[in-house]
Tab-separated table of C-alpha atoms and ligand atoms in Angstrom:
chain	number	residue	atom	x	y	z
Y	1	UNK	CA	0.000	0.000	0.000
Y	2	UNK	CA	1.567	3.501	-0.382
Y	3	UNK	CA	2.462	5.225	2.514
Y	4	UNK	CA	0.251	8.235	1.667
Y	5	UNK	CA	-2.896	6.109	2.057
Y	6	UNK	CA	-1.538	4.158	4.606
Y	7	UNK	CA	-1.038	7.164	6.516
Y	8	UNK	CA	-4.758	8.535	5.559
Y	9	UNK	CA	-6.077	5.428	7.320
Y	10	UNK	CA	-4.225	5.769	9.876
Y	11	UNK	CA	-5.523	9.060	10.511
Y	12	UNK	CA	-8.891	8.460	9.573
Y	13	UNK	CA	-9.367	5.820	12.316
Y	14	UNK	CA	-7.490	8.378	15.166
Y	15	UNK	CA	-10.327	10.986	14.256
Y	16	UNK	CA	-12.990	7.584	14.889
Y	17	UNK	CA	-11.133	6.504	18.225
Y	18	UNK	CA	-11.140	10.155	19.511
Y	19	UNK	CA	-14.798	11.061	18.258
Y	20	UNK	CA	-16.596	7.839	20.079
Y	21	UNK	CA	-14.266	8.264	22.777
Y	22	UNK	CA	-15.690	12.010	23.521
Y	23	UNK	CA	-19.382	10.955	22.530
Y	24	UNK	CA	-19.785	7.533	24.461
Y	25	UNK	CA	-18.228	8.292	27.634
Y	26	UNK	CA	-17.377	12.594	27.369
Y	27	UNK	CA	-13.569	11.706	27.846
Y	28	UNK	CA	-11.256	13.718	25.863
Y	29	UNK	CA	-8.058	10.936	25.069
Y	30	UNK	CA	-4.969	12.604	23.399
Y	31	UNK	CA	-2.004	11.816	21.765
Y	32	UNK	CA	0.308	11.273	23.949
Y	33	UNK	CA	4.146	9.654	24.376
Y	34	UNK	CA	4.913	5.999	23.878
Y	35	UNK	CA	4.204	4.428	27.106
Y	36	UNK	CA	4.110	0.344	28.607
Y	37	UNK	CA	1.263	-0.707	29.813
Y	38	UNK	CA	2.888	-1.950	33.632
Y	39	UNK	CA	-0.319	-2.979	35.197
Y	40	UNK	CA	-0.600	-6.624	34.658
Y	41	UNK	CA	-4.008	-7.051	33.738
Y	42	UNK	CA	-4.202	-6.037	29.971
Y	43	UNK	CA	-7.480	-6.255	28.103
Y	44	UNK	CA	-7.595	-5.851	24.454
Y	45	UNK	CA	-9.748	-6.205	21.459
Y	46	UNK	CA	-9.285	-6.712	17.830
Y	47	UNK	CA	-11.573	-5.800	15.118
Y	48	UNK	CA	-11.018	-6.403	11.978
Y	49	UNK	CA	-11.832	-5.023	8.471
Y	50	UNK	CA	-12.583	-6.627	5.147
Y	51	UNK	CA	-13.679	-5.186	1.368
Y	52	UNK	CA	-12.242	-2.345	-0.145
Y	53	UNK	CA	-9.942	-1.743	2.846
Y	54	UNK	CA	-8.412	-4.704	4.937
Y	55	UNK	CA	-7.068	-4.377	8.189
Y	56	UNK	CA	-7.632	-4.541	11.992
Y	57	UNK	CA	-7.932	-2.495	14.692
Y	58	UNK	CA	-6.066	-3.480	17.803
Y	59	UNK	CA	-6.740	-1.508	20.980
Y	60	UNK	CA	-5.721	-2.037	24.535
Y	61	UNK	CA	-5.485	-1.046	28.096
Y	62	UNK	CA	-5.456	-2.251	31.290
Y	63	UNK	CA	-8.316	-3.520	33.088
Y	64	UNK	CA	-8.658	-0.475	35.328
Y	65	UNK	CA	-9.006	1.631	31.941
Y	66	UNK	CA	-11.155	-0.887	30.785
Y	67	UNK	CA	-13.380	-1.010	34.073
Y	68	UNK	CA	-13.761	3.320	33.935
Y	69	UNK	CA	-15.009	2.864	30.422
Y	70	UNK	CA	-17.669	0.308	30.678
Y	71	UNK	CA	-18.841	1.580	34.046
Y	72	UNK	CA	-19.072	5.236	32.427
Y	73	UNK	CA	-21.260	3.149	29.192
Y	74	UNK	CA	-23.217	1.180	31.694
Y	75	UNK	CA	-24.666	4.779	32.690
Y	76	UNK	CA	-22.384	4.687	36.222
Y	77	UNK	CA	-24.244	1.456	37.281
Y	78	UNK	CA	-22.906	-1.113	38.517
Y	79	UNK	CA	-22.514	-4.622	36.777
Y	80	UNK	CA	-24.106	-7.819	38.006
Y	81	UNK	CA	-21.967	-10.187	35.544
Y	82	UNK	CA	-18.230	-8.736	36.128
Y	83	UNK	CA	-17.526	-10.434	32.362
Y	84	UNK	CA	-19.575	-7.668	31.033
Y	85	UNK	CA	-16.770	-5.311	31.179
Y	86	UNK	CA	-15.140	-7.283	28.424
Y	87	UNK	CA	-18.566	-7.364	26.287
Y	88	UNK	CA	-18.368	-3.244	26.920
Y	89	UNK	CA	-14.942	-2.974	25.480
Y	90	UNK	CA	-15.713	-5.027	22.511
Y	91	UNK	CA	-18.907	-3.052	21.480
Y	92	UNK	CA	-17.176	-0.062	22.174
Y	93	UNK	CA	-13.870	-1.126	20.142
Y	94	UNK	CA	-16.877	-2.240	17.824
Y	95	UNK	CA	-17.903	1.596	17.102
Y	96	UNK	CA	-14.273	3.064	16.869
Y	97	UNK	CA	-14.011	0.612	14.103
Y	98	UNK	CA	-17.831	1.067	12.722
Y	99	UNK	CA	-16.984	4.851	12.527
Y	100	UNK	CA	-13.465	4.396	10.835
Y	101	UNK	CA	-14.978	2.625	8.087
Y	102	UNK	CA	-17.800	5.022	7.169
Y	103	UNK	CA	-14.952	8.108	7.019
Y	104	UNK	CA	-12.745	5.218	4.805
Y	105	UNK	CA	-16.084	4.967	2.135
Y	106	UNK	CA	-16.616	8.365	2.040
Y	107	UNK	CA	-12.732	9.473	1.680
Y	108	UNK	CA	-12.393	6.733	-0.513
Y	109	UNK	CA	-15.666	6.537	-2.515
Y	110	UNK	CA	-17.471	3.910	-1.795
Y	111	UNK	CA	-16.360	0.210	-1.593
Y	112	UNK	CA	-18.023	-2.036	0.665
Y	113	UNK	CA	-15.607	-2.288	3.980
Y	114	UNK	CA	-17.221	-4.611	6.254
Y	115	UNK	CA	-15.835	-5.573	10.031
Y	116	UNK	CA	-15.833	-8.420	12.004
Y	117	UNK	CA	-17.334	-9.497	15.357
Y	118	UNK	CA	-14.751	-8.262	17.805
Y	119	UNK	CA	-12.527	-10.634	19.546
Y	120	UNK	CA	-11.315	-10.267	22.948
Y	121	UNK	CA	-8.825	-10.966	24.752
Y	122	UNK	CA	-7.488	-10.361	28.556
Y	123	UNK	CA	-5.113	-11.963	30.953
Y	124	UNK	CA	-1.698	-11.261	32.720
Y	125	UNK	CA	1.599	-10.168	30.270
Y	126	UNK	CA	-0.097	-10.010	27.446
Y	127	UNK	CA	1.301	-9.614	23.953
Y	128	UNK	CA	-0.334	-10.055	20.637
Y	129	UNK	CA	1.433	-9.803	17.554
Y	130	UNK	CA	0.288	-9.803	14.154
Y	131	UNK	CA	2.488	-10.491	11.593
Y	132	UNK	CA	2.773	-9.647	7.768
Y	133	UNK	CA	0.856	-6.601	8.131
Y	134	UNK	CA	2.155	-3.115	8.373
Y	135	UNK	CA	1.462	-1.113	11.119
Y	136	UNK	CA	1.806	1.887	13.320
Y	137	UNK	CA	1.180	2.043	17.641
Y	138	UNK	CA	-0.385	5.336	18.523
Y	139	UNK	CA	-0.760	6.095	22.264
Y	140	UNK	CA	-3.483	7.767	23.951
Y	141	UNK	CA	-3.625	9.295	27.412
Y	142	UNK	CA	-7.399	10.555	29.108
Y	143	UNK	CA	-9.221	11.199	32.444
Y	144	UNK	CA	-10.451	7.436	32.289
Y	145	UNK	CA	-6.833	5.698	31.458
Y	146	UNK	CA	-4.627	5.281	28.406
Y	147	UNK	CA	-5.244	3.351	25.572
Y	148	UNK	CA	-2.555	1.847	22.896
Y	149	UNK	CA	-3.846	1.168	19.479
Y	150	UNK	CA	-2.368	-0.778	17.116
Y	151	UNK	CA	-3.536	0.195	13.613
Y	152	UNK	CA	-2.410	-1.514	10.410
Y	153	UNK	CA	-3.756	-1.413	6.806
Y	154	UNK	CA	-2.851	-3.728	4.095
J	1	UNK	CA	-47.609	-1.509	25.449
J	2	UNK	CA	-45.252	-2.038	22.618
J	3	UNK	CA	-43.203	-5.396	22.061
J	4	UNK	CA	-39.477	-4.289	21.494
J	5	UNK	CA	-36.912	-6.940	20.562
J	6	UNK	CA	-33.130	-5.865	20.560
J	7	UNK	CA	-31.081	-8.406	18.229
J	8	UNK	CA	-27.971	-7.380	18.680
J	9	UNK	CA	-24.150	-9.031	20.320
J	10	UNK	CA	-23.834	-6.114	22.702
J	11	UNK	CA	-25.438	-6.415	26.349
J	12	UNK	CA	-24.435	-2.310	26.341
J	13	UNK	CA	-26.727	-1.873	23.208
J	14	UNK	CA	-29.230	-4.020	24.655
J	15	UNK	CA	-29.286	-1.833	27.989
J	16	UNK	CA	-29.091	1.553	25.875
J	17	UNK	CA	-32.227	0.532	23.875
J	18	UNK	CA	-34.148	-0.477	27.547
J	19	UNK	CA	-33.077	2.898	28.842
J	20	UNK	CA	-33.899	4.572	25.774
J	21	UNK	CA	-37.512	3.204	25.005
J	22	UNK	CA	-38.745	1.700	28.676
J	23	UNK	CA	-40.616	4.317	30.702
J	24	UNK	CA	-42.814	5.222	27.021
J	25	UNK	CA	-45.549	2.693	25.798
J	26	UNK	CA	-42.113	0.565	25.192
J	27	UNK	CA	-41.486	-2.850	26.482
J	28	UNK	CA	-37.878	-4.299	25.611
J	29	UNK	CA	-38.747	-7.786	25.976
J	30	UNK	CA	-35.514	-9.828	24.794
J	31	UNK	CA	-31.904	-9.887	23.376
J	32	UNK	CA	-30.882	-11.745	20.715
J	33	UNK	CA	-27.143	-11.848	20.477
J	34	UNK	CA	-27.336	-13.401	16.609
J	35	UNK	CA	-29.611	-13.320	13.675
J	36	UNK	CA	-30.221	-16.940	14.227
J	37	UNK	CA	-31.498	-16.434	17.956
J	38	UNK	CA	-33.002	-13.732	16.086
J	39	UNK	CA	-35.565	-15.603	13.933
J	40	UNK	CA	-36.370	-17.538	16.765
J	41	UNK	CA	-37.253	-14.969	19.437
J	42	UNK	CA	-39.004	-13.064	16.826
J	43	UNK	CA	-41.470	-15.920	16.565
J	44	UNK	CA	-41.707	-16.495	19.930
J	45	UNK	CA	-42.754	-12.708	21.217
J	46	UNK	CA	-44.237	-11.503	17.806
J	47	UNK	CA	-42.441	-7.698	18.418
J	48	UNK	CA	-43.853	-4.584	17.314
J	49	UNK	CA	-40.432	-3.400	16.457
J	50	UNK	CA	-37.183	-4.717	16.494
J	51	UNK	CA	-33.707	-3.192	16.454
J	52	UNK	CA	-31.271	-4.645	14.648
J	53	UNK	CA	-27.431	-4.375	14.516
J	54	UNK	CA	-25.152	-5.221	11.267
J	55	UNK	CA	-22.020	-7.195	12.956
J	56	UNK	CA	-22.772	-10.126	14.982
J	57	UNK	CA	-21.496	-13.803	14.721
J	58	UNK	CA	-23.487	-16.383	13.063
J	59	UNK	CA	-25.918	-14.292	11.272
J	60	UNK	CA	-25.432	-10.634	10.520
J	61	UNK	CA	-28.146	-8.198	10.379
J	62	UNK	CA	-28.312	-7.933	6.516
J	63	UNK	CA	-29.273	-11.558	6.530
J	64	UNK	CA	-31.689	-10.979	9.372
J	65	UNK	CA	-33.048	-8.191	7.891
J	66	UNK	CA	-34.142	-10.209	4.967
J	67	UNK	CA	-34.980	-13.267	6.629
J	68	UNK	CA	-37.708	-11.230	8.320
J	69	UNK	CA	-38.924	-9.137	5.756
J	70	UNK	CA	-39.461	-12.356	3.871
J	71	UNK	CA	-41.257	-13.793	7.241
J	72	UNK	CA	-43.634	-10.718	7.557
J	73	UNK	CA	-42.896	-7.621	4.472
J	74	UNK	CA	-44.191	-5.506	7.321
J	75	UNK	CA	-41.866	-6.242	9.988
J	76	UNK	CA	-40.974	-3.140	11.332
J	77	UNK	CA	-36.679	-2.524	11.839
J	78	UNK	CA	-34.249	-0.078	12.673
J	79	UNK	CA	-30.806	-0.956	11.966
J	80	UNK	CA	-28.510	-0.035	14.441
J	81	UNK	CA	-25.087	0.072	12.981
J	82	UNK	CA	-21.626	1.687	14.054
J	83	UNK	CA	-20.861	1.534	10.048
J	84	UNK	CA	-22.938	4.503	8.937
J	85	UNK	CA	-21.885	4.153	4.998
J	86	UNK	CA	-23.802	5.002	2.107
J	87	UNK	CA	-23.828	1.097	0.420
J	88	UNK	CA	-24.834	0.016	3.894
J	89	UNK	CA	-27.655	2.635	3.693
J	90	UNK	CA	-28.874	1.916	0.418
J	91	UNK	CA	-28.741	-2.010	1.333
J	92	UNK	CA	-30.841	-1.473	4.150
J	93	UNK	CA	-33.345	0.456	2.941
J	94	UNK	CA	-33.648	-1.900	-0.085
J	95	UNK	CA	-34.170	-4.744	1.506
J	96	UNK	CA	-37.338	-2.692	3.728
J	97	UNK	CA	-35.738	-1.573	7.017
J	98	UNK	CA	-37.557	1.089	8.364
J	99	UNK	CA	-35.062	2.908	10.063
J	100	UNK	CA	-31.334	3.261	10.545
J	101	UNK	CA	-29.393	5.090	13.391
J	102	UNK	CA	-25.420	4.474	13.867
J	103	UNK	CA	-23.913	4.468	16.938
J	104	UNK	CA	-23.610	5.549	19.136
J	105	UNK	CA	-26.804	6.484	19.086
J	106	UNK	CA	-28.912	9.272	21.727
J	107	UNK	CA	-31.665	7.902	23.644
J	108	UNK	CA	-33.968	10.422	22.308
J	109	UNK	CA	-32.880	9.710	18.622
J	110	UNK	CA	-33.762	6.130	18.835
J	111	UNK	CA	-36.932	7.052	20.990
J	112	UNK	CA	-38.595	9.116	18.164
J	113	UNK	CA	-37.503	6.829	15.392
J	114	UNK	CA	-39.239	4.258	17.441
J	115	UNK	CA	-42.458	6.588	17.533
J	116	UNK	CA	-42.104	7.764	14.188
J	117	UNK	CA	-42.263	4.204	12.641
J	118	UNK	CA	-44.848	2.517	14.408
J	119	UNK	CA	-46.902	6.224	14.369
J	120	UNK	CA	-47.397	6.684	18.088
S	201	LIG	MG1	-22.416	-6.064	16.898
């Protein structure tokens, strides 16, 4: 891919990540230095795209992060299944990526970009890797955590 | 009251359409977390309305869709969708879905859609 749209996508699915970010739960994130994630329980999800643009969206945080954000969702109420945190994070990894694509069809004219159901994953020293795709780590800093997103394009 | 059936993988969508349409002449009576479950529980409660999301495993909600507008061609949907684009538009409202909202959507939004389509 060249870099120029590479970098366009890129960019396209900050603006997505920082838009639901601000209209699901009012929390500005920003850009912020590259940072390790020390607590060690990590929670991340991976959504991925297919059709005119293939790729996935990898985002992740710790589970205090994670537990802020689906509390703020679940309207400040508490949850009676703790797992639901995890369902939270996927729906709302779900939108960053939903939003991302609709900017990619209209920047890009059309082409059907579909994504997939998210997966999730959480646990202790976590590290996903996903070869044979190019990619670029953006870091995020907010009120309710920090976030690391892993974007790459294809 | 009105029969309200949320088909969608999301307990957080499923608890944003309760807190969105309950307390109105709105009853959100099940979630379906696939299309499949989908066809079933729609037989089983006979909704008024359903809402409908696009990616879920199993059976999306263009298949759904489609499946139940061929069960009842006035089944009455609004697609809930975090993909907002124009071929997912078009799709939709060719195959008869009465409504489409992305997310993340505002309670009020989906509360007069809801109105609007079933005329109350
Ligand atoms: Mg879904």
């Amino acid at each position: 891919m060249q870099q120029e749209k590479f970098s366009e996508l890129v960019m396209l699915t900050r603006k997505a990540f920082e838009e639901i970010c601000m209209e699901l739960v009012s929390c500005e994130f920003s850009p912020c230095e590259r940072f390790i994630l020390e607590y060690p329980y990590k929670t991340a999800v991976i959504i991925g795209m297919t059709g005119s643009v293939n790729g996935r969206i990898h985002l992740e945080c710790d589970l205090e992060t994670a537990a802020k954000i689906a509390l703020t969702m679940n309207f400040g109420e508490r949850f009676d299944n703790p797992n639901d945190v995890y369902a939270y994070m996927a729906e709302f990894a779900n939108m960053i990526g939903g939003r991302a694509t609709t900017y990619m069809s209209e920047k890009f004219l059309g082409g059907e970009i579909r994504l997939t159901p998210p997966a999730i994953f959480s646990g202790k020293s976590l590290g996903i890797l996903t070869p044979n795709i190019p990619s670029q780590i953006v870091y995020y800093s907010g009120n309710l955590g920090r976030f690391f997103i892993d974007i790459g394009y294809k | 009251m009105l029969k309200v059936l949320v088909i969608d993988d999301s307990p957080f969508i499923f608890k944003a359409v309760k807190k969105a349409l309950e307390n109105s002449v709105f009853d959100v009576v099940d979630n379906a977390g696939n299309g499949k479950i989908g066809l079933e529980m729609y037989e089983k409660y006979a909704p008024d309305l359903i809402t409908l999301d696009v990616t879920m495993p199993i059976m999306d909600g263009v298949e759904t869709a489609k499946a139940l507008v061929a069960k009842n061609p006035n089944v009455k949907i609004i697609m809930l969708s975090a993909m907002g684009d124009e071929a997912l538009l078009s799709q939709a409202k060719e195959i008869g879905v009465s409504g489409f909202l992305r997310k993340p959507f505002k309670p009020e939004e989906l509360l007069n859609k809801a109105k609007e389509i079933l005329g109350v």
